[in-house]
Amino acid sequence: MRISALTLFPALYDPFVSTSLVARAIDSDIVSISVEDLFSFVGPKKRIDSPSFGHGSGMLLRPEVIEQAITAQEQKYGLSYKIFFSPQGKKLDQELLSKLSLVLQEKKHIMLIPARYEGMDARVEKEYADCVLSIGDYVLMGGDLPAMVFMEGVLRLIPGVIGKEDSVREESFSEAFVDYPEYTAPVVWRGHEVPEIVRSGNHEALRDWRKNEAAKTSVIHHFGWVRSHASDREDKRRAAQFIPPHYVLLMHDQVLVDTEREGTSSLTSLDIHDIARSATTYGIQNYFRITPLLDQQRIAQKLLTFWQTEVGIEYNPQRHKALASVKLVSSLDEALAQISQVESSEPLLLGTSAKESSGIPRLTYSDQEKVWSCSRPVAIVLGTARGLAPSVLNRCDYLLGPIEGFSDYNHLSVRSAAAVILDRWLGINLK
Ligand SMILES: C[S@@+](CC[C@H](N)C(=O)[O-])C[C@H]1O[C@@H](n2cnc3c(N)ncnc32)[C@H](O)[C@@H]1O
């Protein structure tokens, strides 16, 4: 198995290939690493780079230099799978590393072609690249460190390089959760004690504790990863334990009834059913309908009584399950008081609006960590009519950004917006 690299700076690789597990993998003949100086393929009085066509751009590596280098390497070491590096490439992650470690084992020769300056002439990647890799959404001065990152990541997946294969399988990003916390001696260090369970010798309890710790860290700090990898019931159940309790509040009061005026709106049975079904799908504890109007409450109560008692249960148990979580209250404060009582903590309020609103901290749908690290229940507040009035918005801790597509129209019904918001905030989205 061989990895060859074509670079302008071969010296960068010297300590890398002569140190630690990489050196050991080379010494044990598991892999050979050869590093070739791109300058050795530049003819006398010729340049390795030339200016990019067009105004104001930098220098690019000349395509014929890369061509000669690739041809020479393949004559020496055989056909290769060629990897280029660019911030515009496919983002390297554990899954991709796994696939590429299989490629290395099958093809026996991977060639790495890191660039410098402004990068490669676009035609070179088109002609040669089997894969273009990015190691993240930032720009480095060259692709040599990305090439070494790739080698570190891929080599540890090759049997024999690390030794203990379990330690490779069980690590962060190999499944739905990141790694669990680990401890070594001394038992007490700077006043912090190694958790009792870790020293208990009870393997089953320790396994469960580790899984829960891994799930907790993952849900709070890597929710994007969890939601794209929690594919089975067990993963979902474990993750759900660490998502703070969420509530949905639909305001029929304190909403704008024209551009400025605050007022009330009517309830619709569609909103009761559809938002209750979405709320149940995304694990919401309760869906509060908020109206101070007694006639509206009476109408809603009639519907809820049907679905929350025997006739409704028998008629359609699934619908009953969704509507069982609906609560009818007359004010925002009443809903908040009920949540605080159940949760022994006041909820964080996440307002929603079809428009941008200044003065309230804005959340994106990747900001779960900001909210969840507060360890408080969460109430997502939805408006009816023309949206939440300032008297509600100004009480919100955060405002979730408007739901938008690539058009300038975003007048969604509240039940459609609720479904999209819940999915973006809490939904599974397998990769
Ligand atoms: C200065 S960068 C060129 C950046 C390029 N003009 C752009 O904006 O996408 C020079 C070279 O460094 C390497 N490089 C820089 N950042 C990288 C990253 N995040 N992942 C992979 N390679 C990177 C690539 O080989 C790239 O061609």
Coordinates of N, CA and C in Angstrom, one line a residue, residues 143-235:
G143 N -2.1 23.0 0.6 CA -2.8 21.8 0.8 C -1.9 20.7 1.5
D144 N -0.7 21.1 2.0 CA 0.1 20.1 2.6 C -0.4 19.6 4.0
L145 N -0.8 20.6 4.8 CA -1.4 20.2 6.1 C -2.7 19.4 5.8
P146 N -3.6 19.8 5.0 CA -4.7 18.9 4.6 C -4.3 17.5 4.2
A147 N -3.2 17.4 3.4 CA -2.7 16.1 3.0 C -2.3 15.3 4.2
M148 N -1.6 15.9 5.1 CA -1.2 15.2 6.3 C -2.3 14.8 7.2
V149 N -3.3 15.7 7.3 CA -4.5 15.4 8.1 C -5.2 14.2 7.5
F150 N -5.3 14.1 6.1 CA -5.9 13.0 5.5 C -5.1 11.7 5.8
M151 N -3.7 11.8 5.8 CA -2.9 10.6 6.0 C -3.1 10.1 7.5
E152 N -3.1 11.1 8.4 CA -3.3 10.7 9.8 C -4.7 9.9 10.0
G153 N -5.7 10.6 9.4 CA -7.1 10.0 9.5 C -7.2 8.7 8.9
V154 N -6.6 8.5 7.7 CA -6.9 7.3 6.9 C -6.0 6.1 7.5
L155 N -4.8 6.5 7.9 CA -3.9 5.4 8.3 C -4.3 4.7 9.5
R156 N -4.9 5.5 10.4 CA -5.4 4.8 11.7 C -6.5 3.8 11.4
L157 N -7.1 3.9 10.2 CA -8.2 2.9 9.9 C -7.6 1.7 9.2
I158 N -6.3 1.7 8.9 CA -5.8 0.6 8.2 C -5.4 -0.5 9.3
P159 N -5.8 -1.7 9.1 CA -5.5 -2.7 10.2 C -4.0 -2.8 10.5
G160 N -3.7 -2.9 11.7 CA -2.3 -3.0 12.2 C -1.7 -1.7 12.5
V161 N -2.2 -0.6 12.1 CA -1.5 0.7 12.3 C -1.7 1.1 13.7
I162 N -2.9 1.0 14.3 CA -3.1 1.4 15.7 C -3.0 0.3 16.7
G163 N -3.3 -0.9 16.2 CA -3.2 -2.0 17.1 C -4.5 -2.4 17.6
K164 N -5.1 -1.6 18.5 CA -6.5 -2.0 19.0 C -7.6 -1.5 18.1
E165 N -8.2 -2.5 17.4 CA -9.2 -2.0 16.4 C -10.4 -1.4 17.0
D166 N -10.8 -1.9 18.3 CA -12.0 -1.4 18.9 C -11.9 0.1 19.2
S167 N -10.6 0.5 19.5 CA -10.5 1.9 19.8 C -10.8 2.8 18.6
V168 N -10.6 2.2 17.4 CA -10.9 2.9 16.2 C -12.4 3.0 16.0
R169 N -13.1 1.8 16.2 CA -14.5 1.7 15.9 C -15.3 2.5 16.8
E170 N -14.9 2.6 18.1 CA -15.8 3.2 19.1 C -15.6 4.7 19.2
E171 N -14.8 5.3 18.4 CA -14.5 6.7 18.6 C -15.5 7.7 18.1
S172 N -15.3 9.0 18.4 CA -16.2 10.0 18.0 C -16.5 9.9 16.5
F173 N -17.7 10.2 16.1 CA -18.1 10.2 14.7 C -18.1 8.9 14.0
S174 N -17.9 7.8 14.7 CA -18.0 6.5 14.0 C -19.4 6.0 14.0
E175 N -20.2 6.5 15.0 CA -21.6 6.2 15.0 C -22.4 7.5 15.3
A176 N -23.6 7.4 16.0 CA -24.4 8.6 16.1 C -23.9 9.6 17.2
F177 N -23.0 9.1 18.1 CA -22.6 10.0 19.1 C -21.0 10.1 19.2
V178 N -20.6 11.2 19.8 CA -19.1 11.3 19.9 C -18.7 10.5 21.1
D179 N -17.4 10.5 21.4 CA -16.8 9.6 22.4 C -17.3 10.1 23.8
Y180 N -17.2 9.1 24.8 CA -17.6 9.4 26.2 C -16.3 9.9 26.9
P181 N -16.5 10.5 28.1 CA -15.3 11.0 28.8 C -14.5 9.9 29.4
E182 N -13.2 10.0 29.4 CA -12.3 9.0 30.0 C -11.4 9.6 31.0
Y183 N -11.0 8.8 32.0 CA -10.2 9.2 33.1 C -9.0 8.3 33.4
T184 N -8.0 8.9 34.0 CA -6.9 8.0 34.4 C -6.5 8.4 35.8
A185 N -5.4 7.8 36.3 CA -5.0 8.2 37.7 C -4.4 9.6 37.7
P186 N -4.4 10.3 38.8 CA -4.9 10.0 40.1 C -6.5 10.1 40.2
V187 N -7.0 9.4 41.2 CA -8.5 9.4 41.3 C -9.0 10.8 41.6
V188 N -8.2 11.6 42.4 CA -8.7 13.0 42.6 C -7.6 13.9 42.1
W189 N -7.9 14.8 41.3 CA -7.0 15.7 40.7 C -7.6 17.1 40.8
R190 N -6.9 18.0 41.4 CA -7.3 19.4 41.6 C -8.8 19.5 42.1
G191 N -9.1 18.6 43.0 CA -10.4 18.6 43.6 C -11.5 17.9 42.7
H192 N -11.1 17.4 41.5 CA -12.1 16.7 40.7 C -11.9 15.2 40.8
E193 N -13.0 14.5 41.1 CA -12.8 13.1 41.3 C -13.3 12.3 40.1
V194 N -12.6 11.2 39.8 CA -13.1 10.3 38.7 C -14.5 9.8 39.2
P195 N -15.5 9.8 38.3 CA -16.8 9.4 38.7 C -16.8 7.9 39.3
E196 N -17.5 7.7 40.3 CA -17.5 6.4 41.0 C -17.8 5.3 40.1
I197 N -18.8 5.5 39.2 CA -19.2 4.4 38.3 C -18.0 3.9 37.4
V198 N -17.1 4.8 37.0 CA -16.0 4.5 36.2 C -15.0 3.5 36.9
R199 N -15.0 3.6 38.2 CA -14.1 2.8 39.0 C -14.8 1.6 39.6
S200 N -16.2 1.5 39.4 CA -17.0 0.5 40.1 C -16.7 -1.0 39.7
G201 N -16.2 -1.2 38.5 CA -16.0 -2.6 38.0 C -17.3 -3.2 37.5
N202 N -18.4 -2.4 37.5 CA -19.7 -2.9 37.0 C -19.7 -2.6 35.5
H203 N -19.4 -3.6 34.7 CA -19.2 -3.3 33.3 C -20.4 -2.9 32.6
E204 N -21.6 -3.5 32.9 CA -22.8 -3.2 32.3 C -23.3 -1.8 32.6
A205 N -23.2 -1.4 33.9 CA -23.6 -0.1 34.3 C -22.7 1.0 33.7
L206 N -21.4 0.6 33.6 CA -20.4 1.6 33.0 C -20.7 1.8 31.5
R207 N -21.1 0.7 30.8 CA -21.4 0.8 29.4 C -22.6 1.7 29.2
D208 N -23.6 1.6 30.0 CA -24.8 2.4 29.9 C -24.4 3.8 30.2
W209 N -23.7 4.1 31.3 CA -23.3 5.4 31.7 C -22.5 6.1 30.5
R210 N -21.6 5.3 30.0 CA -20.8 5.9 28.9 C -21.6 6.3 27.7
K211 N -22.6 5.4 27.4 CA -23.5 5.7 26.2 C -24.3 7.0 26.5
N212 N -24.8 7.1 27.8 CA -25.5 8.3 28.1 C -24.7 9.6 28.1
E213 N -23.4 9.5 28.6 CA -22.5 10.6 28.6 C -22.2 11.0 27.1
A214 N -22.0 10.0 26.3 CA -21.7 10.3 24.9 C -22.9 11.0 24.2
A215 N -24.1 10.5 24.5 CA -25.3 11.0 23.9 C -25.5 12.5 24.4
K216 N -25.3 12.7 25.7 CA -25.5 14.0 26.3 C -24.6 15.1 25.6
T217 N -23.3 14.7 25.5 CA -22.3 15.7 24.9 C -22.7 15.9 23.4
S218 N -23.1 14.8 22.8 CA -23.4 14.9 21.3 C -24.6 15.8 21.1
V219 N -25.7 15.5 21.9 CA -26.9 16.3 21.7 C -26.6 17.8 21.9
I220 N -25.9 18.1 22.9 CA -25.7 19.5 23.2 C -24.7 20.2 22.3
H221 N -23.6 19.5 22.0 CA -22.5 20.2 21.2 C -22.5 19.8 19.8
H222 N -23.1 18.7 19.4 CA -23.0 18.2 18.0 C -24.4 17.7 17.5
F223 N -25.4 18.6 17.8 CA -26.7 18.1 17.4 C -26.9 17.9 15.9
G224 N -26.1 18.7 15.1 CA -26.2 18.5 13.7 C -25.7 17.1 13.3
W225 N -24.7 16.6 14.0 CA -24.2 15.2 13.7 C -25.2 14.2 14.2
V226 N -25.8 14.4 15.4 CA -26.7 13.4 15.9 C -27.9 13.3 15.0
R227 N -28.5 14.4 14.6 CA -29.7 14.4 13.8 C -29.4 13.8 12.5
S228 N -28.2 13.8 12.0 CA -28.0 13.2 10.7 C -27.4 11.7 10.8
H229 N -27.3 11.2 12.0 CA -26.8 9.8 12.2 C -27.6 8.9 13.1
A230 N -28.6 9.5 13.8 CA -29.4 8.7 14.8 C -30.4 7.9 14.0
S231 N -30.0 6.7 13.5 CA -30.9 6.0 12.6 C -31.8 5.0 13.3
D232 N -31.4 4.5 14.5 CA -32.2 3.4 15.1 C -32.9 4.0 16.3
R233 N -33.9 3.2 16.8 CA -34.7 3.6 17.9 C -33.9 3.8 19.2
E234 N -32.9 3.0 19.4 CA -32.1 3.1 20.5 C -31.3 4.4 20.6
D235 N -30.7 4.8 19.4 CA -30.0 6.1 19.3 C -31.0 7.2 19.6

